[in-house]
C-alpha positions in Angstrom: 43.7 183.3 109.2 40.9 182.0 107.5 39.7 185.5 106.3 42.7 186.2 104.8 42.6 182.9 102.8 39.4 183.5 102.1 40.2 186.8 100.3 43.7 185.8 98.7 41.2 182.3 97.3 39.1 185.6 96.2 42.2 186.8 94.1 42.7 184.6 92.9 39.2 183.2 91.5 38.9 187.1 90.0 42.2 186.6 87.9 40.7 183.9 86.5 37.7 185.6 85.0 39.7 188.4 84.4 41.5 185.6 82.7 38.3 184.4 80.9 37.3 188.1 79.5 40.5 188.3 77.8 40.0 184.9 76.4 36.5 185.4 74.8 37.4 188.9 73.2 40.5 187.0 71.7 39.2 185.7 67.5 39.1 182.6 66.6 38.4 182.0 63.6 34.8 181.7 64.8 32.0 184.1 65.1 31.5 185.2 68.3 29.2 188.1 69.6 32.1 189.0 73.0 34.0 190.0 69.7 32.7 193.4 70.3 32.4 193.2 73.5 35.5 196.1 73.7 33.9 198.6 71.1 31.8 201.8 72.2 29.6 203.2 69.4 29.6 207.2 70.5 26.0 207.3 71.0 24.7 211.0 71.1 27.7 212.2 72.9 27.6 209.2 75.3 30.2 206.4 74.5 27.8 203.2 73.9 28.5 199.5 74.1 27.2 198.4 70.9 24.8 195.5 72.5 23.8 197.7 74.0 21.6 200.2 72.0 21.5 197.6 68.6 20.9 193.2 69.0 23.5 191.3 68.2 23.8 187.7 67.0 25.6 185.3 65.7 23.2 183.2 62.7 26.4 180.7 62.1 29.9 180.0 62.3 31.0 182.8 60.4 28.6 185.8 60.8 27.9 188.0 62.9 24.9 190.3 62.5 24.2 193.6 65.0 20.1 195.6 64.7 20.4 198.4 66.2 16.5 200.1 67.5 17.6 203.3 66.1 18.1 204.0 62.3 20.5 206.8 63.1 22.9 204.7 65.2 24.1 202.7 62.0 26.6 204.6 60.5 27.6 205.4 64.5 28.1 201.4 64.5 29.4 200.9 61.3 32.4 203.9 62.0 33.3 202.0 65.5 33.2 198.5 64.7 35.8 200.4 61.7 37.8 201.9 64.3 38.0 199.1 66.6 41.2 196.9 66.3 39.1 194.0 65.2 40.0 194.4 61.7 36.7 193.0 60.5 34.6 195.2 58.2 30.6 195.6 59.0 28.2 195.4 55.4 26.1 197.9 56.0 22.4 197.1 54.1 20.2 199.2 56.0 17.9 196.8 57.6 21.1 195.2 59.5 25.0 195.3 59.7 26.6 191.9 58.5 30.4 190.9 59.9 32.0 188.6 57.8 34.7 186.4 59.9 37.3 185.5 57.4 39.3 182.4 58.4 42.3 182.7 59.9 45.7 181.9 58.5 48.5 179.8 60.1 50.1 182.6 60.9 47.4 184.3 62.5 46.5 181.2 64.9 50.3 181.5 66.2 49.9 185.2 66.0 46.9 184.5 68.1 48.0 181.6 70.4 51.8 183.9 71.7 48.9 186.7 72.5 46.0 184.2 74.7 50.2 182.5 76.5 50.9 186.4 77.4 47.4 187.2 78.8 47.8 183.2 81.1 51.2 184.7 82.0 49.8 187.7 83.4 46.6 186.4 85.5 49.7 183.1 86.5 51.7 186.5 88.0 48.5 188.1 89.7 47.9 185.3 91.1 51.3 184.6 92.6 51.6 188.7 94.1 47.9 187.1 95.5 50.2 184.7 96.6 52.5 187.3 98.0 50.5 189.6 99.5 48.6 187.0 101.9 52.3 185.3 103.0 52.6 189.2 104.4 49.4 189.0 106.4 50.6 186.2 107.8 53.5 187.3 108.8 52.3 190.4 110.4 49.8 188.9 112.1 52.7 185.9 114.0 54.0 189.4 114.3 51.4 191.3 116.5 51.3 187.6 117.7 48.0 187.0 117.2 48.6 183.2 116.0 51.5 181.3 116.2 54.4 180.8 114.5 53.2 176.8 113.5 49.5 178.4 112.1 51.6 180.7 109.3 53.3 177.9 108.4 49.9 175.6 108.4 48.9 178.6 106.3 51.4 179.3 104.6 50.5 176.0 102.6 47.4 176.5 102.1 48.0 179.6 100.6 50.7 177.5 97.8 47.9 174.7 97.5 45.7 177.3 96.2 48.6 179.2 93.9 49.3 175.2 93.0 45.5 174.8 91.4 44.3 178.6 90.2 48.3 178.6 88.5 47.2 174.9 87.0 43.7 176.4 86.4 44.9 178.6 84.1 47.1 176.3 82.3 43.9 174.7 81.5 42.1 177.3 80.0 45.2 177.8 77.8 45.2 175.0 76.8 41.6 174.9 75.4 41.9 178.5 74.4 45.4 177.3 72.3 43.0 174.2 70.6 40.0 176.7 69.9 42.8 178.7 68.2 44.3 176.1 66.0 41.8 174.2 65.5 40.9 174.7 61.9 
């Protein structure tokens, strides 16, 4: 039974980590290198993350700079950014690629908040699915007579407490992200 609870908690943690990764890719009007995490560059026939072929940094809150280590990579990095759905325009001066992050409009901020809510709801569904699976494991343990009915109920209560805690954590992460998105 302890193993089932431990496994459930590990899976719930993974759902929260996944939510954090999704949030990191949401643009908030502030420059962050994680905006480019999903962008892959066709580098000598291999799709490669930008940060593996270039130095990526944020010199200020409105600019991302990319300095490829290979001169031939400038054009492919530029093309990959333009093809991505980020809506960003890179400026290549031959030495460095600069990406200006435009300020967000009120309407775009509201849209991003909706997307953040969608990601949060998906994380909550994942947490609830883990709860359901863990409860199924407990029912099977009881039917195999490995645990008593009291132990099953106690285990289900613990799983529910875990679920409530992780749902609260997703709500807290959403509140923090919404505040960040709506900040001007």
